[in-house]
Amino acid sequence: MEKNDYIFGIRPVLEAIEAAKSIDKILIKRELTGDLAREVIAKAKEYDIPVQRVPNEKLNRITMKNHQGVIAIMCPVRYQDLDNIVAQLYEEGKVPLSIILDGVTDARNFGAIARSAECAGADFIVIPERGSASVTSDAVRASAGALFHIPVCRVKELNTAIGRLKENGYKIVGASEKSAENYTDIDYNLPVALVMGAEDTGISNEVLRRCDDLAAIPIKGKVGSLNVSVACGVMLYEAVRQRSLSE
């Protein structure tokens, strides 16, 4: 982790929150108590910043300086509000194309997906607050800078976010090798959100149940599935192909 990726110490972290700095999450020593610790937690909640209680050893691995039991992990970009993005896209008259990442934890895969999404003209990416890669310097590097250009919406619950998208007319298409439907048979000319699952287990059962369609990419070789970033690129460019035909 680079030095500019974090801020340490109770007062500096409080000041960063108050100054509306882009903070990915705050790590607090598991045993830390007291008024200032409670103030950090309350401020983080007010600004919707995730807080994780961690062993002191984890904080020491980030920095051996006097962190006072509190480290803020910084985010290179500011996360966007999902409802605002959805409303803005409709006001602009767009037919949105977006991506939902369910359990994608590898920063390099996240960055590669963002790069493909930006190149394909996708409008935004949705990630969950927990159990997901976030926008870090590693992810930005893997995206070749694309994460500076495509909005990322971080939400507390994917199911809630999917529900809001469906209410706004989105079709939710999940990528699953278990589906009998070929990815080219899906109609991508409507507002679409592509759901890509975890590298090892795929889309969670809860999210699978919320999908309107499940799509499979044919596998001809002996390996059972594509890398998630490659699969996402394949599906994105099928959407691009179909939409270019209807223009």
PDB file of C-alpha atoms in Angstrom:
ATOM      1  CA  MET A   1       0.000   0.000   0.000  1.00  0.00           C
ATOM      2  CA  GLU A   2       1.393   3.410  -0.930  1.00  0.00           C
ATOM      3  CA  LYS A   3       1.783   6.085   1.745  1.00  0.00           C
ATOM      4  CA  ASN A   4      -0.807   8.336   0.147  1.00  0.00           C
ATOM      5  CA  ASP A   5      -3.350   5.506   0.323  1.00  0.00           C
ATOM      6  CA  TYR A   6      -4.006   6.003   4.020  1.00  0.00           C
ATOM      7  CA  ILE A   7      -4.258   8.520   6.864  1.00  0.00           C
ATOM      8  CA  PHE A   8      -3.466   7.446  10.414  1.00  0.00           C
ATOM      9  CA  GLY A   9      -4.211   8.848  13.857  1.00  0.00           C
ATOM     10  CA  ILE A  10      -7.537   9.739  15.452  1.00  0.00           C
ATOM     11  CA  ARG A  11      -7.488  13.511  14.867  1.00  0.00           C
ATOM     12  CA  PRO A  12      -6.189  13.353  11.261  1.00  0.00           C
ATOM     13  CA  VAL A  13      -8.847  10.761  10.403  1.00  0.00           C
ATOM     14  CA  LEU A  14     -11.595  12.892  11.975  1.00  0.00           C
ATOM     15  CA  GLU A  15     -10.360  15.903  10.015  1.00  0.00           C
ATOM     16  CA  ALA A  16     -10.319  13.876   6.785  1.00  0.00           C
ATOM     17  CA  ILE A  17     -13.928  12.824   7.356  1.00  0.00           C
ATOM     18  CA  GLU A  18     -15.008  16.403   8.099  1.00  0.00           C
ATOM     19  CA  ALA A  19     -13.173  17.654   5.004  1.00  0.00           C
ATOM     20  CA  ALA A  20     -15.155  15.170   2.889  1.00  0.00           C
ATOM     21  CA  LYS A  21     -12.031  13.386   1.723  1.00  0.00           C
ATOM     22  CA  SER A  22     -12.648  10.247  -0.338  1.00  0.00           C
ATOM     23  CA  ILE A  23     -12.321   7.454   2.235  1.00  0.00           C
ATOM     24  CA  ASP A  24     -12.817   3.820   1.281  1.00  0.00           C
ATOM     25  CA  LYS A  25     -13.051   2.474   4.843  1.00  0.00           C
ATOM     26  CA  ILE A  26     -11.770   3.075   8.372  1.00  0.00           C
ATOM     27  CA  LEU A  27      -9.884   0.436  10.334  1.00  0.00           C
ATOM     28  CA  ILE A  28     -10.122   0.669  14.135  1.00  0.00           C
ATOM     29  CA  LYS A  29      -8.224  -1.437  16.643  1.00  0.00           C
ATOM     30  CA  ARG A  30     -10.552  -4.055  18.047  1.00  0.00           C
ATOM     31  CA  GLU A  31      -9.940  -3.084  21.680  1.00  0.00           C
ATOM     32  CA  LEU A  32     -10.015   0.704  21.167  1.00  0.00           C
ATOM     33  CA  THR A  33     -12.563   2.519  23.342  1.00  0.00           C
ATOM     34  CA  GLY A  34     -13.113   6.040  24.583  1.00  0.00           C
ATOM     35  CA  ASP A  35     -14.824   9.203  23.447  1.00  0.00           C
ATOM     36  CA  LEU A  36     -12.579   9.858  20.447  1.00  0.00           C
ATOM     37  CA  ALA A  37     -13.011   6.315  19.130  1.00  0.00           C
ATOM     38  CA  ARG A  38     -16.782   6.659  19.472  1.00  0.00           C
ATOM     39  CA  GLU A  39     -16.581  10.016  17.678  1.00  0.00           C
ATOM     40  CA  VAL A  40     -14.727   8.424  14.743  1.00  0.00           C
ATOM     41  CA  ILE A  41     -17.355   5.677  14.495  1.00  0.00           C
ATOM     42  CA  ALA A  42     -20.237   8.175  14.723  1.00  0.00           C
ATOM     43  CA  LYS A  43     -18.714  10.456  12.080  1.00  0.00           C
ATOM     44  CA  ALA A  44     -18.034   7.527   9.784  1.00  0.00           C
ATOM     45  CA  LYS A  45     -21.658   6.440  10.105  1.00  0.00           C
ATOM     46  CA  GLU A  46     -22.831   9.989   9.375  1.00  0.00           C
ATOM     47  CA  TYR A  47     -20.779  10.056   6.160  1.00  0.00           C
ATOM     48  CA  ASP A  48     -21.649   6.444   5.230  1.00  0.00           C
ATOM     49  CA  ILE A  49     -18.061   5.220   5.522  1.00  0.00           C
ATOM     50  CA  PRO A  50     -17.607   1.522   6.424  1.00  0.00           C
ATOM     51  CA  VAL A  51     -15.795   0.811   9.706  1.00  0.00           C
ATOM     52  CA  GLN A  52     -13.962  -2.425  10.438  1.00  0.00           C
ATOM     53  CA  ARG A  53     -12.703  -3.533  13.849  1.00  0.00           C
ATOM     54  CA  VAL A  54      -9.354  -5.255  13.285  1.00  0.00           C
ATOM     55  CA  PRO A  55      -6.447  -6.632  15.348  1.00  0.00           C
ATOM     56  CA  ASN A  56      -3.656  -4.190  16.123  1.00  0.00           C
ATOM     57  CA  GLU A  57      -1.310  -6.390  14.064  1.00  0.00           C
ATOM     58  CA  LYS A  58      -3.230  -5.530  10.904  1.00  0.00           C
ATOM     59  CA  LEU A  59      -2.810  -1.808  11.575  1.00  0.00           C
ATOM     60  CA  ASN A  60       0.893  -2.308  12.232  1.00  0.00           C
ATOM     61  CA  ARG A  61       1.277  -4.056   8.883  1.00  0.00           C
ATOM     62  CA  ILE A  62       0.027  -0.866   7.217  1.00  0.00           C
ATOM     63  CA  THR A  63       2.219   1.483   9.270  1.00  0.00           C
ATOM     64  CA  MET A  64       4.442   1.193  12.327  1.00  0.00           C
ATOM     65  CA  LYS A  65       4.002   4.893  13.053  1.00  0.00           C
ATOM     66  CA  ASN A  66       1.778   6.076  15.891  1.00  0.00           C
ATOM     67  CA  HIS A  67      -1.598   5.290  14.331  1.00  0.00           C
ATOM     68  CA  GLN A  68      -3.406   5.435  17.712  1.00  0.00           C
ATOM     69  CA  GLY A  69      -5.512   2.483  16.658  1.00  0.00           C
ATOM     70  CA  VAL A  70      -7.181   4.254  13.717  1.00  0.00           C
ATOM     71  CA  ILE A  71      -6.296   4.197  10.001  1.00  0.00           C
ATOM     72  CA  ALA A  72      -8.410   5.551   7.137  1.00  0.00           C
ATOM     73  CA  ILE A  73      -7.868   3.812   3.793  1.00  0.00           C
ATOM     74  CA  MET A  74      -8.242   6.435   1.105  1.00  0.00           C
ATOM     75  CA  CYS A  75     -10.098   6.065  -2.183  1.00  0.00           C
ATOM     76  CA  PRO A  76      -8.635   7.582  -5.381  1.00  0.00           C
ATOM     77  CA  VAL A  77     -12.131   8.552  -6.595  1.00  0.00           C
ATOM     78  CA  ARG A  78     -15.416   9.504  -4.982  1.00  0.00           C
ATOM     79  CA  TYR A  79     -18.159   6.887  -5.028  1.00  0.00           C
ATOM     80  CA  GLN A  80     -21.374   8.005  -6.717  1.00  0.00           C
ATOM     81  CA  ASP A  81     -24.948   7.741  -5.497  1.00  0.00           C
ATOM     82  CA  LEU A  82     -26.845   5.064  -7.434  1.00  0.00           C
ATOM     83  CA  ASP A  83     -30.197   6.868  -7.481  1.00  0.00           C
ATOM     84  CA  ASN A  84     -28.592  10.081  -8.734  1.00  0.00           C
ATOM     85  CA  ILE A  85     -26.753   8.255 -11.532  1.00  0.00           C
ATOM     86  CA  VAL A  86     -29.911   6.413 -12.644  1.00  0.00           C
ATOM     87  CA  ALA A  87     -31.949   9.633 -12.693  1.00  0.00           C
ATOM     88  CA  GLN A  88     -29.230  11.545 -14.553  1.00  0.00           C
ATOM     89  CA  LEU A  89     -28.938   8.899 -17.276  1.00  0.00           C
ATOM     90  CA  TYR A  90     -32.696   8.953 -17.929  1.00  0.00           C
ATOM     91  CA  GLU A  91     -32.664  12.760 -18.004  1.00  0.00           C
ATOM     92  CA  GLU A  92     -29.971  12.518 -20.686  1.00  0.00           C
ATOM     93  CA  GLY A  93     -32.185  10.166 -22.691  1.00  0.00           C
ATOM     94  CA  LYS A  94     -29.758   7.249 -22.511  1.00  0.00           C
ATOM     95  CA  VAL A  95     -30.499   3.529 -22.588  1.00  0.00           C
ATOM     96  CA  PRO A  96     -28.183   2.613 -19.717  1.00  0.00           C
ATOM     97  CA  LEU A  97     -25.705  -0.243 -19.728  1.00  0.00           C
ATOM     98  CA  SER A  98     -24.213  -1.049 -16.347  1.00  0.00           C
ATOM     99  CA  ILE A  99     -22.367  -3.734 -14.399  1.00  0.00           C
ATOM    100  CA  ILE A 100     -23.028  -5.221 -10.969  1.00  0.00           C
ATOM    101  CA  LEU A 101     -20.138  -7.054  -9.296  1.00  0.00           C
ATOM    102  CA  ASP A 102     -21.202  -9.717  -6.810  1.00  0.00           C
ATOM    103  CA  GLY A 103     -18.218 -10.856  -4.769  1.00  0.00           C
ATOM    104  CA  VAL A 104     -15.422  -9.912  -7.179  1.00  0.00           C
ATOM    105  CA  THR A 105     -12.570  -9.480  -4.707  1.00  0.00           C
ATOM    106  CA  ASP A 106      -9.449  -9.296  -6.867  1.00  0.00           C
ATOM    107  CA  ALA A 107      -8.391  -5.701  -7.526  1.00  0.00           C
ATOM    108  CA  ARG A 108      -6.838  -6.652 -10.868  1.00  0.00           C
ATOM    109  CA  ASN A 109     -10.057  -8.259 -12.075  1.00  0.00           C
ATOM    110  CA  PHE A 110     -12.040  -5.250 -10.865  1.00  0.00           C
ATOM    111  CA  GLY A 111      -9.687  -2.917 -12.705  1.00  0.00           C
ATOM    112  CA  ALA A 112      -9.798  -5.000 -15.891  1.00  0.00           C
ATOM    113  CA  ILE A 113     -13.609  -5.021 -15.771  1.00  0.00           C
ATOM    114  CA  ALA A 114     -13.655  -1.251 -15.341  1.00  0.00           C
ATOM    115  CA  ARG A 115     -11.321  -0.867 -18.325  1.00  0.00           C
ATOM    116  CA  SER A 116     -13.552  -2.998 -20.562  1.00  0.00           C
ATOM    117  CA  ALA A 117     -16.661  -1.226 -19.270  1.00  0.00           C
ATOM    118  CA  GLU A 118     -15.294   2.224 -19.990  1.00  0.00           C
ATOM    119  CA  CYS A 119     -14.121   1.188 -23.465  1.00  0.00           C
ATOM    120  CA  ALA A 120     -17.558  -0.289 -24.207  1.00  0.00           C
ATOM    121  CA  GLY A 121     -19.324   2.887 -23.116  1.00  0.00           C
ATOM    122  CA  ALA A 122     -20.950   1.390 -20.009  1.00  0.00           C
ATOM    123  CA  ASP A 123     -22.469   3.988 -17.722  1.00  0.00           C
ATOM    124  CA  PHE A 124     -21.589   2.812 -14.205  1.00  0.00           C
ATOM    125  CA  ILE A 125     -20.462  -0.078 -12.003  1.00  0.00           C
ATOM    126  CA  VAL A 126     -22.165  -1.199  -8.791  1.00  0.00           C
ATOM    127  CA  ILE A 127     -20.196  -2.882  -6.002  1.00  0.00           C
ATOM    128  CA  PRO A 128     -21.277  -3.960  -2.495  1.00  0.00           C
ATOM    129  CA  GLU A 129     -19.836  -2.349   0.596  1.00  0.00           C
ATOM    130  CA  ARG A 130     -18.532  -5.651   1.941  1.00  0.00           C
ATOM    131  CA  GLY A 131     -16.989  -8.705   0.304  1.00  0.00           C
ATOM    132  CA  SER A 132     -15.815  -6.857  -2.775  1.00  0.00           C
ATOM    133  CA  ALA A 133     -12.769  -5.228  -4.278  1.00  0.00           C
ATOM    134  CA  SER A 134     -12.953  -1.467  -3.970  1.00  0.00           C
ATOM    135  CA  VAL A 135     -11.394   1.462  -5.797  1.00  0.00           C
ATOM    136  CA  THR A 136      -7.758   1.336  -4.692  1.00  0.00           C
ATOM    137  CA  SER A 137      -4.567   2.433  -6.393  1.00  0.00           C
ATOM    138  CA  ASP A 138      -4.011  -1.187  -7.484  1.00  0.00           C
ATOM    139  CA  ALA A 139      -7.458  -1.305  -9.095  1.00  0.00           C
ATOM    140  CA  VAL A 140      -6.885   2.047 -10.788  1.00  0.00           C
ATOM    141  CA  ARG A 141      -3.582   0.810 -12.230  1.00  0.00           C
ATOM    142  CA  ALA A 142      -5.227  -2.404 -13.481  1.00  0.00           C
ATOM    143  CA  SER A 143      -7.958  -0.307 -15.108  1.00  0.00           C
ATOM    144  CA  ALA A 144      -5.366   1.795 -17.001  1.00  0.00           C
ATOM    145  CA  GLY A 145      -7.044   4.833 -15.441  1.00  0.00           C
ATOM    146  CA  ALA A 146     -10.577   3.862 -16.511  1.00  0.00           C
ATOM    147  CA  LEU A 147     -11.782   4.092 -12.897  1.00  0.00           C
ATOM    148  CA  PHE A 148     -11.236   7.853 -13.118  1.00  0.00           C
ATOM    149  CA  HIS A 149     -13.810   7.989 -15.937  1.00  0.00           C
ATOM    150  CA  ILE A 150     -16.586   5.491 -15.124  1.00  0.00           C
ATOM    151  CA  PRO A 151     -18.779   6.111 -12.057  1.00  0.00           C
ATOM    152  CA  VAL A 152     -18.657   3.476  -9.307  1.00  0.00           C
ATOM    153  CA  CYS A 153     -21.629   3.181  -6.945  1.00  0.00           C
ATOM    154  CA  ARG A 154     -20.962   1.387  -3.665  1.00  0.00           C
ATOM    155  CA  VAL A 155     -24.120   0.108  -1.974  1.00  0.00           C
ATOM    156  CA  LYS A 156     -24.875  -1.553   1.367  1.00  0.00           C
ATOM    157  CA  GLU A 157     -26.926  -4.407  -0.125  1.00  0.00           C
ATOM    158  CA  LEU A 158     -26.831  -5.621  -3.717  1.00  0.00           C
ATOM    159  CA  ASN A 159     -30.373  -6.984  -3.537  1.00  0.00           C
ATOM    160  CA  THR A 160     -31.709  -3.568  -2.550  1.00  0.00           C
ATOM    161  CA  ALA A 161     -29.772  -1.912  -5.370  1.00  0.00           C
ATOM    162  CA  ILE A 162     -31.030  -4.486  -7.873  1.00  0.00           C
ATOM    163  CA  GLY A 163     -34.576  -3.828  -6.687  1.00  0.00           C
ATOM    164  CA  ARG A 164     -34.150  -0.113  -7.334  1.00  0.00           C
ATOM    165  CA  LEU A 165     -32.757  -0.757 -10.791  1.00  0.00           C
ATOM    166  CA  LYS A 166     -35.652  -3.081 -11.650  1.00  0.00           C
ATOM    167  CA  GLU A 167     -38.112  -0.419 -10.465  1.00  0.00           C
ATOM    168  CA  ASN A 168     -36.437   1.934 -12.954  1.00  0.00           C
ATOM    169  CA  GLY A 169     -36.928  -0.457 -15.870  1.00  0.00           C
ATOM    170  CA  TYR A 170     -33.571  -2.242 -15.886  1.00  0.00           C
ATOM    171  CA  LYS A 171     -33.272  -5.843 -17.005  1.00  0.00           C
ATOM    172  CA  ILE A 172     -30.880  -7.753 -14.754  1.00  0.00           C
ATOM    173  CA  VAL A 173     -28.775 -10.262 -16.702  1.00  0.00           C
ATOM    174  CA  GLY A 174     -26.586 -12.662 -14.745  1.00  0.00           C
ATOM    175  CA  ALA A 175     -23.565 -14.406 -16.223  1.00  0.00           C
ATOM    176  CA  SER A 176     -23.752 -18.104 -15.343  1.00  0.00           C
ATOM    177  CA  GLU A 177     -22.169 -21.089 -17.066  1.00  0.00           C
ATOM    178  CA  LYS A 178     -25.069 -23.171 -15.719  1.00  0.00           C
ATOM    179  CA  SER A 179     -27.615 -21.330 -17.852  1.00  0.00           C
ATOM    180  CA  ALA A 180     -29.077 -23.039 -20.914  1.00  0.00           C
ATOM    181  CA  GLU A 181     -29.437 -19.666 -22.671  1.00  0.00           C
ATOM    182  CA  ASN A 182     -26.575 -18.398 -24.821  1.00  0.00           C
ATOM    183  CA  TYR A 183     -25.410 -14.867 -24.033  1.00  0.00           C
ATOM    184  CA  THR A 184     -26.041 -13.848 -27.663  1.00  0.00           C
ATOM    185  CA  ASP A 185     -29.749 -14.712 -27.338  1.00  0.00           C
ATOM    186  CA  ILE A 186     -30.331 -12.017 -24.720  1.00  0.00           C
ATOM    187  CA  ASP A 187     -31.794  -8.682 -25.831  1.00  0.00           C
ATOM    188  CA  TYR A 188     -29.446  -5.921 -24.623  1.00  0.00           C
ATOM    189  CA  ASN A 189     -31.309  -3.048 -26.259  1.00  0.00           C
ATOM    190  CA  LEU A 190     -33.225  -2.285 -23.059  1.00  0.00           C
ATOM    191  CA  PRO A 191     -31.670  -0.693 -19.974  1.00  0.00           C
ATOM    192  CA  VAL A 192     -29.441  -3.550 -18.778  1.00  0.00           C
ATOM    193  CA  ALA A 193     -27.349  -4.357 -15.740  1.00  0.00           C
ATOM    194  CA  LEU A 194     -24.903  -7.246 -16.241  1.00  0.00           C
ATOM    195  CA  VAL A 195     -24.194  -9.216 -13.068  1.00  0.00           C
ATOM    196  CA  MET A 196     -20.754 -10.782 -12.778  1.00  0.00           C
ATOM    197  CA  GLY A 197     -20.058 -13.156  -9.898  1.00  0.00           C
ATOM    198  CA  ALA A 198     -17.141 -14.070  -7.690  1.00  0.00           C
ATOM    199  CA  GLU A 199     -14.012 -15.522  -9.255  1.00  0.00           C
ATOM    200  CA  ASP A 200     -14.480 -18.928  -7.600  1.00  0.00           C
ATOM    201  CA  THR A 201     -18.183 -19.349  -6.791  1.00  0.00           C
ATOM    202  CA  GLY A 202     -19.980 -17.140  -9.312  1.00  0.00           C
ATOM    203  CA  ILE A 203     -23.126 -15.176  -8.520  1.00  0.00           C
ATOM    204  CA  SER A 204     -24.600 -15.763  -5.063  1.00  0.00           C
ATOM    205  CA  ASN A 205     -27.934 -17.592  -4.834  1.00  0.00           C
ATOM    206  CA  GLU A 206     -29.677 -14.511  -3.448  1.00  0.00           C
ATOM    207  CA  VAL A 207     -28.636 -12.392  -6.405  1.00  0.00           C
ATOM    208  CA  LEU A 208     -29.282 -15.196  -8.914  1.00  0.00           C
ATOM    209  CA  ARG A 209     -32.918 -15.213  -7.824  1.00  0.00           C
ATOM    210  CA  ARG A 210     -33.206 -11.494  -8.629  1.00  0.00           C
ATOM    211  CA  CYS A 211     -31.908 -11.852 -12.192  1.00  0.00           C
ATOM    212  CA  ASP A 212     -34.396 -11.594 -15.056  1.00  0.00           C
ATOM    213  CA  ASP A 213     -32.179 -13.656 -17.381  1.00  0.00           C
ATOM    214  CA  LEU A 214     -29.152 -15.895 -16.960  1.00  0.00           C
ATOM    215  CA  ALA A 215     -26.702 -16.095 -19.824  1.00  0.00           C
ATOM    216  CA  ALA A 216     -23.888 -18.557 -20.563  1.00  0.00           C
ATOM    217  CA  ILE A 217     -20.812 -18.071 -22.702  1.00  0.00           C
ATOM    218  CA  PRO A 218     -20.030 -21.331 -24.573  1.00  0.00           C
ATOM    219  CA  ILE A 219     -16.878 -23.072 -23.375  1.00  0.00           C
ATOM    220  CA  LYS A 220     -15.187 -25.313 -25.952  1.00  0.00           C
ATOM    221  CA  GLY A 221     -12.018 -26.217 -24.066  1.00  0.00           C
ATOM    222  CA  LYS A 222     -11.328 -28.274 -20.955  1.00  0.00           C
ATOM    223  CA  VAL A 223     -11.267 -25.372 -18.476  1.00  0.00           C
ATOM    224  CA  GLY A 224     -14.761 -24.896 -17.092  1.00  0.00           C
ATOM    225  CA  SER A 225     -15.074 -21.115 -17.116  1.00  0.00           C
ATOM    226  CA  LEU A 226     -13.558 -17.837 -18.264  1.00  0.00           C
ATOM    227  CA  ASN A 227     -11.853 -15.323 -16.027  1.00  0.00           C
ATOM    228  CA  VAL A 228     -14.564 -12.951 -14.752  1.00  0.00           C
ATOM    229  CA  SER A 229     -13.032  -9.887 -16.418  1.00  0.00           C
ATOM    230  CA  VAL A 230     -12.829 -11.683 -19.773  1.00  0.00           C
ATOM    231  CA  ALA A 231     -16.413 -12.930 -19.460  1.00  0.00           C
ATOM    232  CA  CYS A 232     -17.575  -9.410 -18.645  1.00  0.00           C
ATOM    233  CA  GLY A 233     -15.805  -8.044 -21.740  1.00  0.00           C
ATOM    234  CA  VAL A 234     -17.432 -10.674 -23.956  1.00  0.00           C
ATOM    235  CA  MET A 235     -20.919  -9.810 -22.710  1.00  0.00           C
ATOM    236  CA  LEU A 236     -20.334  -6.067 -22.836  1.00  0.00           C
ATOM    237  CA  TYR A 237     -19.328  -6.205 -26.473  1.00  0.00           C
ATOM    238  CA  GLU A 238     -22.320  -8.345 -27.381  1.00  0.00           C
ATOM    239  CA  ALA A 239     -24.420  -5.509 -25.959  1.00  0.00           C
ATOM    240  CA  VAL A 240     -22.374  -3.013 -27.996  1.00  0.00           C
ATOM    241  CA  ARG A 241     -22.853  -5.128 -31.142  1.00  0.00           C
ATOM    242  CA  GLN A 242     -26.625  -5.409 -30.721  1.00  0.00           C
ATOM    243  CA  ARG A 243     -27.053  -1.734 -29.934  1.00  0.00           C
ATOM    244  CA  SER A 244     -24.973  -0.662 -32.934  1.00  0.00           C
ATOM    245  CA  LEU A 245     -27.259  -2.724 -35.204  1.00  0.00           C
ATOM    246  CA  SER A 246     -30.347  -0.945 -33.889  1.00  0.00           C
ATOM    247  CA  GLU A 247     -28.957   2.582 -34.260  1.00  0.00           C
TER     248      GLU A 247
END
